[in-house]
PDB file of C-alpha atoms in Angstrom:
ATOM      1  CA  UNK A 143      -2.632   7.383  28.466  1.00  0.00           C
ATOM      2  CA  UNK A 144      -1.335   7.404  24.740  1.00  0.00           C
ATOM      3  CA  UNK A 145       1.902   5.284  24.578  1.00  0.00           C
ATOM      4  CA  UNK A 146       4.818   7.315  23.022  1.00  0.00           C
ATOM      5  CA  UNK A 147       5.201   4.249  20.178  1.00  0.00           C
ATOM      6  CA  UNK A 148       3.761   4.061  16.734  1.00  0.00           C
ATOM      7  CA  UNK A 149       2.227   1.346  14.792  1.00  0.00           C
ATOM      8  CA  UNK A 150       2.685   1.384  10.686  1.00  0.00           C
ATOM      9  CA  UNK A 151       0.260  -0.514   8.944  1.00  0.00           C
ATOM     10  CA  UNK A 152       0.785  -1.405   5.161  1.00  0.00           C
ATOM     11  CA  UNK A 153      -2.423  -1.285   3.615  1.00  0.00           C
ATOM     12  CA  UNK A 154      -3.134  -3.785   0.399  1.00  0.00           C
ATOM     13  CA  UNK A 155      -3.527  -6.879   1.951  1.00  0.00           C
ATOM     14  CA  UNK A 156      -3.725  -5.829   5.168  1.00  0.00           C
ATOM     15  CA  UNK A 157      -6.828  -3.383   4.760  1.00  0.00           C
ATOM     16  CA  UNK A 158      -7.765  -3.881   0.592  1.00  0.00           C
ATOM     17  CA  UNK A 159      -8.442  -7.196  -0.106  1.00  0.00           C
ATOM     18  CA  UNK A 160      -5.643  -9.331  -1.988  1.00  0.00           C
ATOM     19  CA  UNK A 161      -7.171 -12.482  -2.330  1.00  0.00           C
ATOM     20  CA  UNK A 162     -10.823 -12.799  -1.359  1.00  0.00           C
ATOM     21  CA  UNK A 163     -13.780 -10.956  -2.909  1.00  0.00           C
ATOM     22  CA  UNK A 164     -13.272  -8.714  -5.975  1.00  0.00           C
ATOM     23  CA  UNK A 165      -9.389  -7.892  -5.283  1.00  0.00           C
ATOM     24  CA  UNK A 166      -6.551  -5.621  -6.742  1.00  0.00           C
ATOM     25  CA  UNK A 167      -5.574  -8.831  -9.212  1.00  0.00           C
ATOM     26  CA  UNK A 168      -9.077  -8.808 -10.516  1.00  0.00           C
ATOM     27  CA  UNK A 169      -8.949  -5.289 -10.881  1.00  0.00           C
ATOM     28  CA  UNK A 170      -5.384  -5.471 -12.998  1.00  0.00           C
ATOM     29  CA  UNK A 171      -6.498  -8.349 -15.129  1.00  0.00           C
ATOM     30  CA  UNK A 172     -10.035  -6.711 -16.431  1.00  0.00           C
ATOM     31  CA  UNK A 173      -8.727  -3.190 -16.557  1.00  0.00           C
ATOM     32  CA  UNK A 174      -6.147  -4.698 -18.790  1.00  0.00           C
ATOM     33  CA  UNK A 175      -8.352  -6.958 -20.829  1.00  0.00           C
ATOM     34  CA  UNK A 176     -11.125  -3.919 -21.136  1.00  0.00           C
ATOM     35  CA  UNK A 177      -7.850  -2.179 -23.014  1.00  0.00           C
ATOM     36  CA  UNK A 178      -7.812  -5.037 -25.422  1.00  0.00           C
ATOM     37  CA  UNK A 179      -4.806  -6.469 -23.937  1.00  0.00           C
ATOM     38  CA  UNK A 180      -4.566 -10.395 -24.836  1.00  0.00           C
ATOM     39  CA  UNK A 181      -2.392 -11.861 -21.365  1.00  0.00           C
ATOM     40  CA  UNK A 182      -1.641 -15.415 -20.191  1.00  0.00           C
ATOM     41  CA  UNK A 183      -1.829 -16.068 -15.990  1.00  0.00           C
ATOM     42  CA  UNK A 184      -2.328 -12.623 -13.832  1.00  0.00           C
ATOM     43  CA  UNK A 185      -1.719  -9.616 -14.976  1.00  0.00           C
ATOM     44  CA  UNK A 186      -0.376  -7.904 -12.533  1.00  0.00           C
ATOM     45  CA  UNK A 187       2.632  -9.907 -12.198  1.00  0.00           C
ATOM     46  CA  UNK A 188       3.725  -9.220 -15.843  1.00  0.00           C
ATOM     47  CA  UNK A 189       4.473  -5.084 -14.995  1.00  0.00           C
ATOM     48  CA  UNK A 190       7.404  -5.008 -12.664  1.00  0.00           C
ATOM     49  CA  UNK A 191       9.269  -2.971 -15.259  1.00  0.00           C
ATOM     50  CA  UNK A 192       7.198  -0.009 -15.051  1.00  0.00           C
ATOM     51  CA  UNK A 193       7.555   0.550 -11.580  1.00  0.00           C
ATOM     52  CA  UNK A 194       3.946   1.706 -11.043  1.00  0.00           C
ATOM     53  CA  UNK A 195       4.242   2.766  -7.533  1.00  0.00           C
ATOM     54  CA  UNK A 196       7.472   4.650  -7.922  1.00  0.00           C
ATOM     55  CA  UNK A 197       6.144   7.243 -10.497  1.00  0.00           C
ATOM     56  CA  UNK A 198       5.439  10.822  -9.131  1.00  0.00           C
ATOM     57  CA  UNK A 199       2.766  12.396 -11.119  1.00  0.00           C
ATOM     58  CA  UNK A 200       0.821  12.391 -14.256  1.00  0.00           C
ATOM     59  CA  UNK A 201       3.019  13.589 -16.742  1.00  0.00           C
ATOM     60  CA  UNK A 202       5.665  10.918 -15.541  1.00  0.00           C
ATOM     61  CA  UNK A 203       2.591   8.131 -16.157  1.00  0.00           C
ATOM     62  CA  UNK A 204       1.840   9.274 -19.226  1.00  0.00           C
ATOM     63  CA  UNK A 205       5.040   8.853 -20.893  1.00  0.00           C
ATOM     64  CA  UNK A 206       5.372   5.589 -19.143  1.00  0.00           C
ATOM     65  CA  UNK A 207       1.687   4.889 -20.388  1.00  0.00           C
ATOM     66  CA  UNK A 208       3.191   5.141 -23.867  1.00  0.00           C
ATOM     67  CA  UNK A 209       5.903   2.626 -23.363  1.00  0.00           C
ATOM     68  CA  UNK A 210       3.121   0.168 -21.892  1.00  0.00           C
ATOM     69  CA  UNK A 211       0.604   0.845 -25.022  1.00  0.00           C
ATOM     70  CA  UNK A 212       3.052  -0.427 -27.590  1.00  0.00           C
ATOM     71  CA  UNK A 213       4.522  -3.231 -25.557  1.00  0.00           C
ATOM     72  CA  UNK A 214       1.488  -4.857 -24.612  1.00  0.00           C
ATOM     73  CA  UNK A 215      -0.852  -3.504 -27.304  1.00  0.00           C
ATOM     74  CA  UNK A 216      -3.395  -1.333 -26.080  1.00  0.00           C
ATOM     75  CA  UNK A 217      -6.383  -0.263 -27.763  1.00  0.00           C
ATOM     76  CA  UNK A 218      -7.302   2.904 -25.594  1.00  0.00           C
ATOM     77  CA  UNK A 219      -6.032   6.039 -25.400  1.00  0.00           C
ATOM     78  CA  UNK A 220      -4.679   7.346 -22.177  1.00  0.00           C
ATOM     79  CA  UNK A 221      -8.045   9.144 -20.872  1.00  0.00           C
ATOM     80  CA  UNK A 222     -10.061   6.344 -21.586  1.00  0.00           C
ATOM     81  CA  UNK A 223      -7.667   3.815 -19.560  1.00  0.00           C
ATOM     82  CA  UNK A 224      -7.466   6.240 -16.619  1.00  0.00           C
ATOM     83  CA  UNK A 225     -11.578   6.149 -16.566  1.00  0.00           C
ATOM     84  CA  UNK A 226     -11.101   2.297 -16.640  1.00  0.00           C
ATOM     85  CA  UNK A 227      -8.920   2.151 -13.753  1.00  0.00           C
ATOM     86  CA  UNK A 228     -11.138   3.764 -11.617  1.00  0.00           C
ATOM     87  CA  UNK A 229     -13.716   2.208 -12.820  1.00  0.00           C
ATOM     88  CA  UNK A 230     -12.249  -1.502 -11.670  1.00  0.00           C
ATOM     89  CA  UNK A 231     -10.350  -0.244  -8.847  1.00  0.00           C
ATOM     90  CA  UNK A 232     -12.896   1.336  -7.330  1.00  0.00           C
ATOM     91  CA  UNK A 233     -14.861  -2.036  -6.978  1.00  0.00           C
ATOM     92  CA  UNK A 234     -12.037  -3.652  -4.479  1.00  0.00           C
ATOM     93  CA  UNK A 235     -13.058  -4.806  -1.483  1.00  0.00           C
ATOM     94  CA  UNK A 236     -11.868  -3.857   1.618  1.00  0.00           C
ATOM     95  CA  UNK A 237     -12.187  -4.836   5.461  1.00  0.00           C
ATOM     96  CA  UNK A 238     -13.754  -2.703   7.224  1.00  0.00           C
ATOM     97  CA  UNK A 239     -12.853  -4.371  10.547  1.00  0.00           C
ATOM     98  CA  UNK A 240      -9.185  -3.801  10.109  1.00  0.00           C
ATOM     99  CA  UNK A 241     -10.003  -0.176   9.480  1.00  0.00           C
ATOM    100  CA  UNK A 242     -11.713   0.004  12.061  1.00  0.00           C
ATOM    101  CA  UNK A 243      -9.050  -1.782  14.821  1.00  0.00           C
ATOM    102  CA  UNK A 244      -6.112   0.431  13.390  1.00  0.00           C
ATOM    103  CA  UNK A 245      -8.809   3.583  14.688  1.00  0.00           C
ATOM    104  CA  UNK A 246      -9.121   2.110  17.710  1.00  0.00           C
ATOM    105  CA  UNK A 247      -5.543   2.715  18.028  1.00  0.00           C
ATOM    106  CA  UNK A 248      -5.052   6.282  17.898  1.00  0.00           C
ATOM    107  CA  UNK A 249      -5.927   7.253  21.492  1.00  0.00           C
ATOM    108  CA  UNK A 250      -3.633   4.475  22.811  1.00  0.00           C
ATOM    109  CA  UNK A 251      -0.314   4.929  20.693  1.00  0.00           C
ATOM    110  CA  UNK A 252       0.724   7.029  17.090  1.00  0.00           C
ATOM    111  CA  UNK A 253      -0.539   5.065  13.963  1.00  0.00           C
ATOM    112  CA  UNK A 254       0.338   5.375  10.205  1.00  0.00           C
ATOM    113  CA  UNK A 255       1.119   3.947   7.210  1.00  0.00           C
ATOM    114  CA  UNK A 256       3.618   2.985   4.630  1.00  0.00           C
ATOM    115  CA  UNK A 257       2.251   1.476   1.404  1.00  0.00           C
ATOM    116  CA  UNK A 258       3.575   1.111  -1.964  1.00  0.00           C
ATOM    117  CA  UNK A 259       0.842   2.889  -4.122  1.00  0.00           C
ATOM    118  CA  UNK A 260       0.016   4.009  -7.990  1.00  0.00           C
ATOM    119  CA  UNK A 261      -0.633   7.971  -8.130  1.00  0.00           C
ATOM    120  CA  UNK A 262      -4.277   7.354  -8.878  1.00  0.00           C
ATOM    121  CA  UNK A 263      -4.622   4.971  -5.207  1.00  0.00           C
ATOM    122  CA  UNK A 264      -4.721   7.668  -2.782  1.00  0.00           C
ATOM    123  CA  UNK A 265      -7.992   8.802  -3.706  1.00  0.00           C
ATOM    124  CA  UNK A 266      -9.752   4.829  -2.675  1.00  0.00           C
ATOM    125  CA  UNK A 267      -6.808   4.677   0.156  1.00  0.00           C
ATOM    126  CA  UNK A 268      -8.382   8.061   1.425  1.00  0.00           C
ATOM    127  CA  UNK A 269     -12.006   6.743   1.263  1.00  0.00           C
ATOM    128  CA  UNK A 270     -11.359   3.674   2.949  1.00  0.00           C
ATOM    129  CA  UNK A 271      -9.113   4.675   5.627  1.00  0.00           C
ATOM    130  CA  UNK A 272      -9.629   8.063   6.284  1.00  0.00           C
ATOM    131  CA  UNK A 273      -5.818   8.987   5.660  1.00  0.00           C
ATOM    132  CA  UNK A 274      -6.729  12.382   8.019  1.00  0.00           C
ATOM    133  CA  UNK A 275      -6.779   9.838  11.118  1.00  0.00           C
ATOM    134  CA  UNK A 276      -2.943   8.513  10.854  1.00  0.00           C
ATOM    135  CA  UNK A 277      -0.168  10.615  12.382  1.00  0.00           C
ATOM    136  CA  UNK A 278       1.627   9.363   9.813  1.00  0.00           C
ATOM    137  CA  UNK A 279       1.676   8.561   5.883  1.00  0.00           C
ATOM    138  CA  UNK A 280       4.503   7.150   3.230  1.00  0.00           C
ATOM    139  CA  UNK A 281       3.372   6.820   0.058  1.00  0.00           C
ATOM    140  CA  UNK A 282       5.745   5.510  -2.038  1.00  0.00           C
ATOM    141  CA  UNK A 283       4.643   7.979  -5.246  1.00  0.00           C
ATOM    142  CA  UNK A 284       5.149  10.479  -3.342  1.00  0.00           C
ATOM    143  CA  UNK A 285       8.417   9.999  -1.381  1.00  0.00           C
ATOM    144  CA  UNK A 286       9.922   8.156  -5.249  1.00  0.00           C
ATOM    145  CA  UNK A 287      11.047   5.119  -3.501  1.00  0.00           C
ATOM    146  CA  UNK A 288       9.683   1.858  -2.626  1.00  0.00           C
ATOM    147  CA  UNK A 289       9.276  -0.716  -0.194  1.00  0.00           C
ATOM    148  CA  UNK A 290      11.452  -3.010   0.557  1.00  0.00           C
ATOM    149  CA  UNK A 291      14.333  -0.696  -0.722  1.00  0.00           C
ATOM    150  CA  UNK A 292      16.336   0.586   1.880  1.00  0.00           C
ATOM    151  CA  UNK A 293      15.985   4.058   1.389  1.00  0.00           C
ATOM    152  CA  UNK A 294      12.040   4.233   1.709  1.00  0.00           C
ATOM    153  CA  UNK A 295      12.798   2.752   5.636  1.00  0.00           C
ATOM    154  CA  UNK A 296      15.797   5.021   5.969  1.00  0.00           C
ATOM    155  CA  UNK A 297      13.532   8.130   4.985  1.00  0.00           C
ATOM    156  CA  UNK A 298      10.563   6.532   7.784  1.00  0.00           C
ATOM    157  CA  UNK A 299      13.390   6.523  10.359  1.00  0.00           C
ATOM    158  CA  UNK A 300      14.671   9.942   9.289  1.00  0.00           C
ATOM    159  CA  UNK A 301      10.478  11.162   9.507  1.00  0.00           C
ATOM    160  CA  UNK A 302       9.229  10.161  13.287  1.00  0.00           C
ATOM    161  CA  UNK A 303      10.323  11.250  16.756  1.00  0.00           C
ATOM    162  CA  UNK A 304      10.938   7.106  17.375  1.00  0.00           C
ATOM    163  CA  UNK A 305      13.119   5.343  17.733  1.00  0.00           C
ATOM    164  CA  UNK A 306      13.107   1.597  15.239  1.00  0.00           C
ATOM    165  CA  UNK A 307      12.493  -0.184  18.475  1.00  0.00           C
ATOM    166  CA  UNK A 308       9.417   1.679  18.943  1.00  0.00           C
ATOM    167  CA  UNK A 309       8.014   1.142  15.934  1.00  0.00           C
ATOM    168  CA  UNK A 310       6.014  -1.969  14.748  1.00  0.00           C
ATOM    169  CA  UNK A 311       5.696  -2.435  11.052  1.00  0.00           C
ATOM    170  CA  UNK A 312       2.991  -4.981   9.561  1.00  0.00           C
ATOM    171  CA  UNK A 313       3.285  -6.175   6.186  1.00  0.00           C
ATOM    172  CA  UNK A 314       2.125  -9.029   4.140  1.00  0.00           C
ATOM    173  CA  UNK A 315       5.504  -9.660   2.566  1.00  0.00           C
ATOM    174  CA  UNK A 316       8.356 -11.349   3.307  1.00  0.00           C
ATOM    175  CA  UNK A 317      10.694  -9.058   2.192  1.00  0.00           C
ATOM    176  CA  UNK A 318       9.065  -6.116   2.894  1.00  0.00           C
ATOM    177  CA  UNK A 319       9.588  -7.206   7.149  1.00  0.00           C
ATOM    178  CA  UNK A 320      12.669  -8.472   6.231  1.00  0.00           C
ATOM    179  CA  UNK A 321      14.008  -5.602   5.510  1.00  0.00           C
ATOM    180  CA  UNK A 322      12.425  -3.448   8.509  1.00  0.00           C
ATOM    181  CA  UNK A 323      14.006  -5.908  10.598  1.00  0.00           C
ATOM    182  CA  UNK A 324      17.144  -5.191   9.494  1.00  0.00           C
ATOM    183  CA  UNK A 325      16.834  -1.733  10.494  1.00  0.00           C
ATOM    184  CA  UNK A 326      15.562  -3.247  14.195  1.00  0.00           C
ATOM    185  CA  UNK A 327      11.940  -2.187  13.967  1.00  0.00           C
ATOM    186  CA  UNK A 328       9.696  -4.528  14.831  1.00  0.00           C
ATOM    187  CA  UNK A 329       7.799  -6.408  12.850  1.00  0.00           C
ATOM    188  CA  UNK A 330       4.855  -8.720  12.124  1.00  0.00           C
ATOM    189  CA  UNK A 331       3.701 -10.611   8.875  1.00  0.00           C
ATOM    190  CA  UNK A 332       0.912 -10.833   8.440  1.00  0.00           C
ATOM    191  CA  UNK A 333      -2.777  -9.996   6.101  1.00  0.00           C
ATOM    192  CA  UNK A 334      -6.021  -8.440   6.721  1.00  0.00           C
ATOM    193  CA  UNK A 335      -7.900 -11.819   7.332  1.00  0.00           C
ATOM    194  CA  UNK A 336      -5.890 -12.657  10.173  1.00  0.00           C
ATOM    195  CA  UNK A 337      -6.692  -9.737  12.390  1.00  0.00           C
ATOM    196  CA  UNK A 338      -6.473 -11.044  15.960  1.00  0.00           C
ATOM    197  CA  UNK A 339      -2.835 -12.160  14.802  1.00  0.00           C
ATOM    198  CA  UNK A 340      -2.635  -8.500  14.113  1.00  0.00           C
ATOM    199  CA  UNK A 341      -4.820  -7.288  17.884  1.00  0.00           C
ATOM    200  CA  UNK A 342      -2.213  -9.710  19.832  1.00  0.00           C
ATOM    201  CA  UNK A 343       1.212  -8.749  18.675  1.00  0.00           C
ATOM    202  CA  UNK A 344       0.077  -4.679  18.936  1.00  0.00           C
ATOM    203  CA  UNK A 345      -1.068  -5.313  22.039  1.00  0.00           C
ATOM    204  CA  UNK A 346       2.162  -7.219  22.936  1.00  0.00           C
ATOM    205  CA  UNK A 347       4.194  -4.557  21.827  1.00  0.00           C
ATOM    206  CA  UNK A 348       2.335  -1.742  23.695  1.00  0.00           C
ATOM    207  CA  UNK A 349       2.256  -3.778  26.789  1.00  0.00           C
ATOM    208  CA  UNK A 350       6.075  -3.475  26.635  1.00  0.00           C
ATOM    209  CA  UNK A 351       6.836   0.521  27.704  1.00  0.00           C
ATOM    210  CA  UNK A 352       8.812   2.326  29.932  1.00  0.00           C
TER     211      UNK A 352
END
């Protein structure tokens, strides 16, 4: 019998790979040097102040694409550093196993997830997941807010017939928990390569019902 409780999964790190294989940090630092950017230590760390996974749509990016040419110096127009993108992104890997467990789920209790992502994500989130098998999905492009801002878990808690104690949120960040927690859902940090971690505490929170 499906368990009136949902689980929310983050997904890079937890399904697309962060630090083994070919991984989103790889993908930042060659899309960026393919663009004739010149970059000390990892790339990705050095564009906080664009707020990538906050921006709504294409017209927003490209304006903020603009801003990111002349500060770090890029040689390629915008068309040619969208292709480029895809072209690296779309060579992450992912674990398949994790996919697979959170599917597993579905007949047992709700599932979704809640991911800080770049407008041009959904499309490899959707092939890799199968975003059609979640009862729910927060994107934070779409919703304009961000993880682990209040407001993105105020909107969540707003969004599901749950209450926070009947939700379990896994994240690979600190903060990102941190902040659920303070809302009383409950929480586990944790990454994709530690996936009986992950099978344990679900299955110690579903155990616990009325």
């Amino acid at each position: 019998m499906k368990i009136n409780k949902l689980v929310l999964f983050d997904w890079g790190n937890i399904v697309e790979a962060h630090t083994t294989g070919y991984n989103c940090y790889d993908a930042f630092d060659n899309l960026f040097k393919r663009c004739g950017c010149v970059f000390e230590g990892r790339m990705f760390t050095q564009l906080g102040k664009y707020k990538l996974s906050k921006i709504k749509d294409e017209e927003e990016f490209k304006i903020v694409f603009e801003e990111m040419k002349k500060d770090l110096d890029l040689k390629v127009s915008f068309d040619e550093f969208k292709k480029i993108y895809y072209e690296e992104f779309d060579n992450i890997d992912y674990y398949q196993d994790v996919v697979d467990y959170e599917h597993s789920l579905k007949d047992k209790c709700y599932i979704g997830i809640l991911s800080n992502l770049f407008i041009y994500d959904k499309d490899r989130l959707n092939r890799q997941v199968n975003l059609s098998m979640y009862d729910y999905v927060f994107l934070s492009f779409e919703l304009g807010m961000k993880k682990p801002n209040r407001d993105i878990f105020e909107y969540v808690l707003d969004n599901v017939e749950f209450d926070a104690k009947d939700i379990l949120f896994i994240d690979d960040r600190e903060d990102n928990v941190n902040m659920a927690r303070e809302f009383g859902i409950n929480v586990l940090q944790a990454t994709g390569l530690e996936l009986d971690r992950i099978k344990s505490r679900v299955e110690e929170f579903l155990k616990v019902h009325d």
